């Protein structure tokens, strides 16, 4: 029978529940188990697709086109399993589904209530991910903090699941903060005790308590929490802040984390095989001796989580090349023609990631021009590709007013415009081109050199496309259309021949990068940046 693990958080938000859940997934997979992971988010948005990056961070996109919470990126990077639309559920989606069922008469005239209708919808979703993936273990993270009003239906639903599947098939892990008071020079366990008491008041007794801390804990803290929170002594696990998040599974396993989990769930599994992961972590530590400077030019640089997967993919490629990636977060709104040399002094490579809206666009266009003219490796992702096309059209093809329909609807030369079937009147949520689509690479291109194949599949999230009316003119001027959709209708990638690395892609390759398997394009980009640094 599928085993269910629920991860909750207490005291404060941002404790690393996602990393804890992802690390456990990696540990269990290394024991030969098939693992699925999902996130339950209490906010009322249907999904994070229309939420501001400043509030939510990046939107992670799965193979099947679901717009999800960024924690799913951690799950995929750690567990190395593709997730799907059953991997992220919000309060908004729950109520949306329930109300639609009520309108269709599926409740046969019953009064629709939080219990049982809302909780049943949540339970059905939790069960579905295990069925769809045939998983041995389903790890479910519940967003927010225990005590939040909006998360109560989720807590009640997972409480009911634990009773339905049996306590021997369910496990509750509670992640809490153990603060250190400098005045008295001691750690305090009382916040954890209060958080556990709150959870117990909702009918859930945690089986394992994970203690987030910035410095090693005294043995007395473990004993006190085990005693007052009614858990076994070895079920209190230390989770200390690390400089390298990929070390987290190894650190947690030093406290026998997965061994305790398997014991509590009655799972018989071999010892974890962590040799490859440990080798990768060792390689990461050695890479710190050599640095490569990468300029990330974007409009949301005030919150680094807005580009979380891009940053991680850059680091993955750095691990591969044995270098540490030092990311310079550059606000495109502050870029001017007169400060280009100063802004990019000492930069070995430039990446322009995705985004929406016209704010900071001219700074990005200046960036693409500077990279092209100075032969600095340039990697444009989604919006970054569109920027490269606009810059090339203006400054090489001589189309002075070239622009995107997204930035200037009145523009006469929209080299980037709505893709077929789209328009400004379409609702924003869930109407982008989403999920995995195939692409055919042109032989002899830099793209082929990076991928080593002519057929690929990558994840998309965009509404605007390269305008086919300008294909001929831009190709004549030297722009290589290096990746095309199989039906020939859509330009997926562009590049400029003769440059060390100047590639723009309409899709989001960062979503498929893994710490032990960096994405081919990021690998190529960082390789070119390393060479640029040496030269």
mmCIF file with all atom_site columns, C-alpha atoms in Angstrom, residues 358-491:
data_model
loop_
_atom_site.group_PDB
_atom_site.id
_atom_site.type_symbol
_atom_site.label_atom_id
_atom_site.label_alt_id
_atom_site.label_comp_id
_atom_site.label_asym_id
_atom_site.label_entity_id
_atom_site.label_seq_id
_atom_site.pdbx_PDB_ins_code
_atom_site.Cartn_x
_atom_site.Cartn_y
_atom_site.Cartn_z
_atom_site.occupancy
_atom_site.B_iso_or_equiv
_atom_site.pdbx_formal_charge
_atom_site.auth_seq_id
_atom_site.auth_comp_id
_atom_site.auth_asym_id
_atom_site.auth_atom_id
_atom_site.pdbx_PDB_model_num
ATOM 1   C CA . UNK A 1 358 ? 7.435  46.566 -20.774 1.00 0.00 ? 358 UNK A CA 1
ATOM 2   C CA . UNK A 1 359 ? 9.239  47.758 -17.642 1.00 0.00 ? 359 UNK A CA 1
ATOM 3   C CA . UNK A 1 360 ? 13.020 47.650 -18.059 1.00 0.00 ? 360 UNK A CA 1
ATOM 4   C CA . UNK A 1 361 ? 12.848 46.409 -21.656 1.00 0.00 ? 361 UNK A CA 1
ATOM 5   C CA . UNK A 1 362 ? 15.090 49.076 -23.203 1.00 0.00 ? 362 UNK A CA 1
ATOM 6   C CA . UNK A 1 363 ? 17.807 48.221 -20.698 1.00 0.00 ? 363 UNK A CA 1
ATOM 7   C CA . UNK A 1 364 ? 17.608 44.592 -21.779 1.00 0.00 ? 364 UNK A CA 1
ATOM 8   C CA . UNK A 1 365 ? 17.849 45.578 -25.447 1.00 0.00 ? 365 UNK A CA 1
ATOM 9   C CA . UNK A 1 366 ? 20.989 47.615 -24.691 1.00 0.00 ? 366 UNK A CA 1
ATOM 10  C CA . UNK A 1 367 ? 22.341 44.558 -22.862 1.00 0.00 ? 367 UNK A CA 1
ATOM 11  C CA . UNK A 1 368 ? 21.784 42.256 -25.860 1.00 0.00 ? 368 UNK A CA 1
ATOM 12  C CA . UNK A 1 369 ? 23.457 44.788 -28.156 1.00 0.00 ? 369 UNK A CA 1
ATOM 13  C CA . UNK A 1 370 ? 26.440 45.143 -25.818 1.00 0.00 ? 370 UNK A CA 1
ATOM 14  C CA . UNK A 1 371 ? 26.883 41.359 -25.602 1.00 0.00 ? 371 UNK A CA 1
ATOM 15  C CA . UNK A 1 372 ? 26.635 40.955 -29.386 1.00 0.00 ? 372 UNK A CA 1
ATOM 16  C CA . UNK A 1 373 ? 29.070 43.757 -30.214 1.00 0.00 ? 373 UNK A CA 1
ATOM 17  C CA . UNK A 1 374 ? 31.612 42.719 -27.570 1.00 0.00 ? 374 UNK A CA 1
ATOM 18  C CA . UNK A 1 375 ? 31.321 38.942 -28.153 1.00 0.00 ? 375 UNK A CA 1
ATOM 19  C CA . UNK A 1 376 ? 30.291 38.297 -24.545 1.00 0.00 ? 376 UNK A CA 1
ATOM 20  C CA . UNK A 1 377 ? 28.417 34.959 -24.224 1.00 0.00 ? 377 UNK A CA 1
ATOM 21  C CA . UNK A 1 378 ? 24.694 35.770 -24.222 1.00 0.00 ? 378 UNK A CA 1
ATOM 22  C CA . UNK A 1 379 ? 21.863 33.448 -23.211 1.00 0.00 ? 379 UNK A CA 1
ATOM 23  C CA . UNK A 1 380 ? 18.291 34.702 -23.640 1.00 0.00 ? 380 UNK A CA 1
ATOM 24  C CA . UNK A 1 381 ? 15.422 32.707 -22.151 1.00 0.00 ? 381 UNK A CA 1
ATOM 25  C CA . UNK A 1 382 ? 11.813 33.355 -23.276 1.00 0.00 ? 382 UNK A CA 1
ATOM 26  C CA . UNK A 1 383 ? 11.696 37.160 -22.953 1.00 0.00 ? 383 UNK A CA 1
ATOM 27  C CA . UNK A 1 384 ? 15.493 37.098 -23.338 1.00 0.00 ? 384 UNK A CA 1
ATOM 28  C CA . UNK A 1 385 ? 15.135 35.503 -26.773 1.00 0.00 ? 385 UNK A CA 1
ATOM 29  C CA . UNK A 1 386 ? 12.534 38.073 -27.807 1.00 0.00 ? 386 UNK A CA 1
ATOM 30  C CA . UNK A 1 387 ? 14.884 40.838 -26.654 1.00 0.00 ? 387 UNK A CA 1
ATOM 31  C CA . UNK A 1 388 ? 17.680 39.393 -28.822 1.00 0.00 ? 388 UNK A CA 1
ATOM 32  C CA . UNK A 1 389 ? 15.361 39.343 -31.859 1.00 0.00 ? 389 UNK A CA 1
ATOM 33  C CA . UNK A 1 390 ? 14.202 42.947 -31.304 1.00 0.00 ? 390 UNK A CA 1
ATOM 34  C CA . UNK A 1 391 ? 17.799 44.168 -30.840 1.00 0.00 ? 391 UNK A CA 1
ATOM 35  C CA . UNK A 1 392 ? 18.991 42.358 -33.970 1.00 0.00 ? 392 UNK A CA 1
ATOM 36  C CA . UNK A 1 393 ? 16.079 43.690 -36.011 1.00 0.00 ? 393 UNK A CA 1
ATOM 37  C CA . UNK A 1 394 ? 16.761 47.274 -34.919 1.00 0.00 ? 394 UNK A CA 1
ATOM 38  C CA . UNK A 1 395 ? 20.541 47.428 -35.051 1.00 0.00 ? 395 UNK A CA 1
ATOM 39  C CA . UNK A 1 396 ? 21.498 44.858 -37.699 1.00 0.00 ? 396 UNK A CA 1
ATOM 40  C CA . UNK A 1 397 ? 18.484 44.548 -40.007 1.00 0.00 ? 397 UNK A CA 1
ATOM 41  C CA . UNK A 1 398 ? 17.794 48.289 -39.903 1.00 0.00 ? 398 UNK A CA 1
ATOM 42  C CA . UNK A 1 399 ? 14.186 48.057 -38.685 1.00 0.00 ? 399 UNK A CA 1
ATOM 43  C CA . UNK A 1 400 ? 14.477 51.036 -36.372 1.00 0.00 ? 400 UNK A CA 1
ATOM 44  C CA . UNK A 1 401 ? 11.034 50.736 -34.762 1.00 0.00 ? 401 UNK A CA 1
ATOM 45  C CA . UNK A 1 402 ? 11.114 46.947 -34.318 1.00 0.00 ? 402 UNK A CA 1
ATOM 46  C CA . UNK A 1 403 ? 9.363  45.913 -31.113 1.00 0.00 ? 403 UNK A CA 1
ATOM 47  C CA . UNK A 1 404 ? 7.001  43.404 -29.533 1.00 0.00 ? 404 UNK A CA 1
ATOM 48  C CA . UNK A 1 405 ? 3.236  43.725 -29.552 1.00 0.00 ? 405 UNK A CA 1
ATOM 49  C CA . UNK A 1 406 ? 3.440  43.176 -25.793 1.00 0.00 ? 406 UNK A CA 1
ATOM 50  C CA . UNK A 1 407 ? 5.437  46.389 -25.310 1.00 0.00 ? 407 UNK A CA 1
ATOM 51  C CA . UNK A 1 408 ? 3.899  48.585 -28.026 1.00 0.00 ? 408 UNK A CA 1
ATOM 52  C CA . UNK A 1 409 ? 0.572  47.583 -29.580 1.00 0.00 ? 409 UNK A CA 1
ATOM 53  C CA . UNK A 1 410 ? 0.759  50.469 -32.078 1.00 0.00 ? 410 UNK A CA 1
ATOM 54  C CA . UNK A 1 411 ? 4.165  49.471 -33.422 1.00 0.00 ? 411 UNK A CA 1
ATOM 55  C CA . UNK A 1 412 ? 4.274  48.978 -37.224 1.00 0.00 ? 412 UNK A CA 1
ATOM 56  C CA . UNK A 1 413 ? 7.045  46.358 -37.096 1.00 0.00 ? 413 UNK A CA 1
ATOM 57  C CA . UNK A 1 414 ? 6.119  43.785 -34.478 1.00 0.00 ? 414 UNK A CA 1
ATOM 58  C CA . UNK A 1 415 ? 8.903  41.249 -34.870 1.00 0.00 ? 415 UNK A CA 1
ATOM 59  C CA . UNK A 1 416 ? 7.395  39.596 -31.777 1.00 0.00 ? 416 UNK A CA 1
ATOM 60  C CA . UNK A 1 417 ? 3.611  39.247 -31.616 1.00 0.00 ? 417 UNK A CA 1
ATOM 61  C CA . UNK A 1 418 ? 0.737  37.120 -30.301 1.00 0.00 ? 418 UNK A CA 1
ATOM 62  C CA . UNK A 1 419 ? 1.000  33.477 -31.161 1.00 0.00 ? 419 UNK A CA 1
ATOM 63  C CA . UNK A 1 420 ? -1.829 32.011 -33.281 1.00 0.00 ? 420 UNK A CA 1
ATOM 64  C CA . UNK A 1 421 ? -5.153 31.898 -31.448 1.00 0.00 ? 421 UNK A CA 1
ATOM 65  C CA . UNK A 1 422 ? -4.114 34.408 -28.770 1.00 0.00 ? 422 UNK A CA 1
ATOM 66  C CA . UNK A 1 423 ? -5.248 37.976 -28.256 1.00 0.00 ? 423 UNK A CA 1
ATOM 67  C CA . UNK A 1 424 ? -5.272 40.697 -25.624 1.00 0.00 ? 424 UNK A CA 1
ATOM 68  C CA . UNK A 1 425 ? -8.879 39.763 -24.743 1.00 0.00 ? 425 UNK A CA 1
ATOM 69  C CA . UNK A 1 426 ? -7.970 36.286 -23.484 1.00 0.00 ? 426 UNK A CA 1
ATOM 70  C CA . UNK A 1 427 ? -7.969 35.761 -19.711 1.00 0.00 ? 427 UNK A CA 1
ATOM 71  C CA . UNK A 1 428 ? -4.494 35.854 -18.214 1.00 0.00 ? 428 UNK A CA 1
ATOM 72  C CA . UNK A 1 429 ? -4.623 32.683 -16.099 1.00 0.00 ? 429 UNK A CA 1
ATOM 73  C CA . UNK A 1 430 ? -3.668 29.359 -17.668 1.00 0.00 ? 430 UNK A CA 1
ATOM 74  C CA . UNK A 1 431 ? -3.946 30.576 -21.288 1.00 0.00 ? 431 UNK A CA 1
ATOM 75  C CA . UNK A 1 432 ? -0.242 30.784 -22.101 1.00 0.00 ? 432 UNK A CA 1
ATOM 76  C CA . UNK A 1 433 ? 1.559  28.172 -24.157 1.00 0.00 ? 433 UNK A CA 1
ATOM 77  C CA . UNK A 1 434 ? 2.352  25.847 -21.258 1.00 0.00 ? 434 UNK A CA 1
ATOM 78  C CA . UNK A 1 435 ? 4.257  22.614 -20.795 1.00 0.00 ? 435 UNK A CA 1
ATOM 79  C CA . UNK A 1 436 ? 6.464  20.426 -22.975 1.00 0.00 ? 436 UNK A CA 1
ATOM 80  C CA . UNK A 1 437 ? 6.598  20.907 -26.745 1.00 0.00 ? 437 UNK A CA 1
ATOM 81  C CA . UNK A 1 438 ? 8.945  19.330 -29.322 1.00 0.00 ? 438 UNK A CA 1
ATOM 82  C CA . UNK A 1 439 ? 11.528 21.273 -31.301 1.00 0.00 ? 439 UNK A CA 1
ATOM 83  C CA . UNK A 1 440 ? 13.656 20.379 -34.329 1.00 0.00 ? 440 UNK A CA 1
ATOM 84  C CA . UNK A 1 441 ? 17.217 21.718 -34.264 1.00 0.00 ? 441 UNK A CA 1
ATOM 85  C CA . UNK A 1 442 ? 18.949 22.793 -37.456 1.00 0.00 ? 442 UNK A CA 1
ATOM 86  C CA . UNK A 1 443 ? 22.161 20.867 -38.221 1.00 0.00 ? 443 UNK A CA 1
ATOM 87  C CA . UNK A 1 444 ? 25.501 22.601 -37.831 1.00 0.00 ? 444 UNK A CA 1
ATOM 88  C CA . UNK A 1 445 ? 24.280 25.092 -35.240 1.00 0.00 ? 445 UNK A CA 1
ATOM 89  C CA . UNK A 1 446 ? 25.504 25.898 -31.761 1.00 0.00 ? 446 UNK A CA 1
ATOM 90  C CA . UNK A 1 447 ? 22.241 24.378 -30.532 1.00 0.00 ? 447 UNK A CA 1
ATOM 91  C CA . UNK A 1 448 ? 23.174 21.023 -32.075 1.00 0.00 ? 448 UNK A CA 1
ATOM 92  C CA . UNK A 1 449 ? 26.622 21.262 -30.532 1.00 0.00 ? 449 UNK A CA 1
ATOM 93  C CA . UNK A 1 450 ? 25.075 21.781 -27.059 1.00 0.00 ? 450 UNK A CA 1
ATOM 94  C CA . UNK A 1 451 ? 22.364 19.120 -27.259 1.00 0.00 ? 451 UNK A CA 1
ATOM 95  C CA . UNK A 1 452 ? 24.133 16.545 -29.397 1.00 0.00 ? 452 UNK A CA 1
ATOM 96  C CA . UNK A 1 453 ? 20.827 15.738 -31.109 1.00 0.00 ? 453 UNK A CA 1
ATOM 97  C CA . UNK A 1 454 ? 18.389 17.284 -33.588 1.00 0.00 ? 454 UNK A CA 1
ATOM 98  C CA . UNK A 1 455 ? 15.131 16.538 -31.735 1.00 0.00 ? 455 UNK A CA 1
ATOM 99  C CA . UNK A 1 456 ? 14.346 17.896 -28.270 1.00 0.00 ? 456 UNK A CA 1
ATOM 100 C CA . UNK A 1 457 ? 11.387 18.613 -25.984 1.00 0.00 ? 457 UNK A CA 1
ATOM 101 C CA . UNK A 1 458 ? 11.291 21.583 -23.611 1.00 0.00 ? 458 UNK A CA 1
ATOM 102 C CA . UNK A 1 459 ? 8.819  23.336 -21.294 1.00 0.00 ? 459 UNK A CA 1
ATOM 103 C CA . UNK A 1 460 ? 7.175  26.594 -22.345 1.00 0.00 ? 460 UNK A CA 1
ATOM 104 C CA . UNK A 1 461 ? 5.417  29.475 -20.600 1.00 0.00 ? 461 UNK A CA 1
ATOM 105 C CA . UNK A 1 462 ? 4.692  32.397 -22.903 1.00 0.00 ? 462 UNK A CA 1
ATOM 106 C CA . UNK A 1 463 ? 2.063  34.111 -25.021 1.00 0.00 ? 463 UNK A CA 1
ATOM 107 C CA . UNK A 1 464 ? 4.138  35.938 -27.672 1.00 0.00 ? 464 UNK A CA 1
ATOM 108 C CA . UNK A 1 465 ? 6.128  34.423 -30.560 1.00 0.00 ? 465 UNK A CA 1
ATOM 109 C CA . UNK A 1 466 ? 8.639  35.306 -33.250 1.00 0.00 ? 466 UNK A CA 1
ATOM 110 C CA . UNK A 1 467 ? 6.617  36.934 -36.074 1.00 0.00 ? 467 UNK A CA 1
ATOM 111 C CA . UNK A 1 468 ? 7.033  34.727 -39.166 1.00 0.00 ? 468 UNK A CA 1
ATOM 112 C CA . UNK A 1 469 ? 6.632  37.740 -41.470 1.00 0.00 ? 469 UNK A CA 1
ATOM 113 C CA . UNK A 1 470 ? 10.187 38.736 -40.551 1.00 0.00 ? 470 UNK A CA 1
ATOM 114 C CA . UNK A 1 471 ? 11.868 35.349 -40.926 1.00 0.00 ? 471 UNK A CA 1
ATOM 115 C CA . UNK A 1 472 ? 13.355 36.012 -44.365 1.00 0.00 ? 472 UNK A CA 1
ATOM 116 C CA . UNK A 1 473 ? 14.700 39.477 -43.680 1.00 0.00 ? 473 UNK A CA 1
ATOM 117 C CA . UNK A 1 474 ? 16.335 38.621 -40.363 1.00 0.00 ? 474 UNK A CA 1
ATOM 118 C CA . UNK A 1 475 ? 17.853 35.427 -41.757 1.00 0.00 ? 475 UNK A CA 1
ATOM 119 C CA . UNK A 1 476 ? 19.306 37.379 -44.679 1.00 0.00 ? 476 UNK A CA 1
ATOM 120 C CA . UNK A 1 477 ? 20.933 39.733 -42.190 1.00 0.00 ? 477 UNK A CA 1
ATOM 121 C CA . UNK A 1 478 ? 22.630 36.885 -40.333 1.00 0.00 ? 478 UNK A CA 1
ATOM 122 C CA . UNK A 1 479 ? 20.204 35.679 -37.662 1.00 0.00 ? 479 UNK A CA 1
ATOM 123 C CA . UNK A 1 480 ? 20.112 31.879 -37.536 1.00 0.00 ? 480 UNK A CA 1
ATOM 124 C CA . UNK A 1 481 ? 16.732 30.327 -36.786 1.00 0.00 ? 481 UNK A CA 1
ATOM 125 C CA . UNK A 1 482 ? 18.285 27.281 -35.164 1.00 0.00 ? 482 UNK A CA 1
ATOM 126 C CA . UNK A 1 483 ? 15.220 25.604 -33.659 1.00 0.00 ? 483 UNK A CA 1
ATOM 127 C CA . UNK A 1 484 ? 11.774 25.257 -35.271 1.00 0.00 ? 484 UNK A CA 1
ATOM 128 C CA . UNK A 1 485 ? 8.576  23.477 -34.200 1.00 0.00 ? 485 UNK A CA 1
ATOM 129 C CA . UNK A 1 486 ? 8.073  20.165 -36.067 1.00 0.00 ? 486 UNK A CA 1
ATOM 130 C CA . UNK A 1 487 ? 5.272  21.667 -38.181 1.00 0.00 ? 487 UNK A CA 1
ATOM 131 C CA . UNK A 1 488 ? 7.538  24.565 -39.176 1.00 0.00 ? 488 UNK A CA 1
ATOM 132 C CA . UNK A 1 489 ? 5.154  27.229 -37.835 1.00 0.00 ? 489 UNK A CA 1
ATOM 133 C CA . UNK A 1 490 ? 7.018  28.472 -34.767 1.00 0.00 ? 490 UNK A CA 1
ATOM 134 C CA . UNK A 1 491 ? 10.555 29.724 -34.292 1.00 0.00 ? 491 UNK A CA 1
#
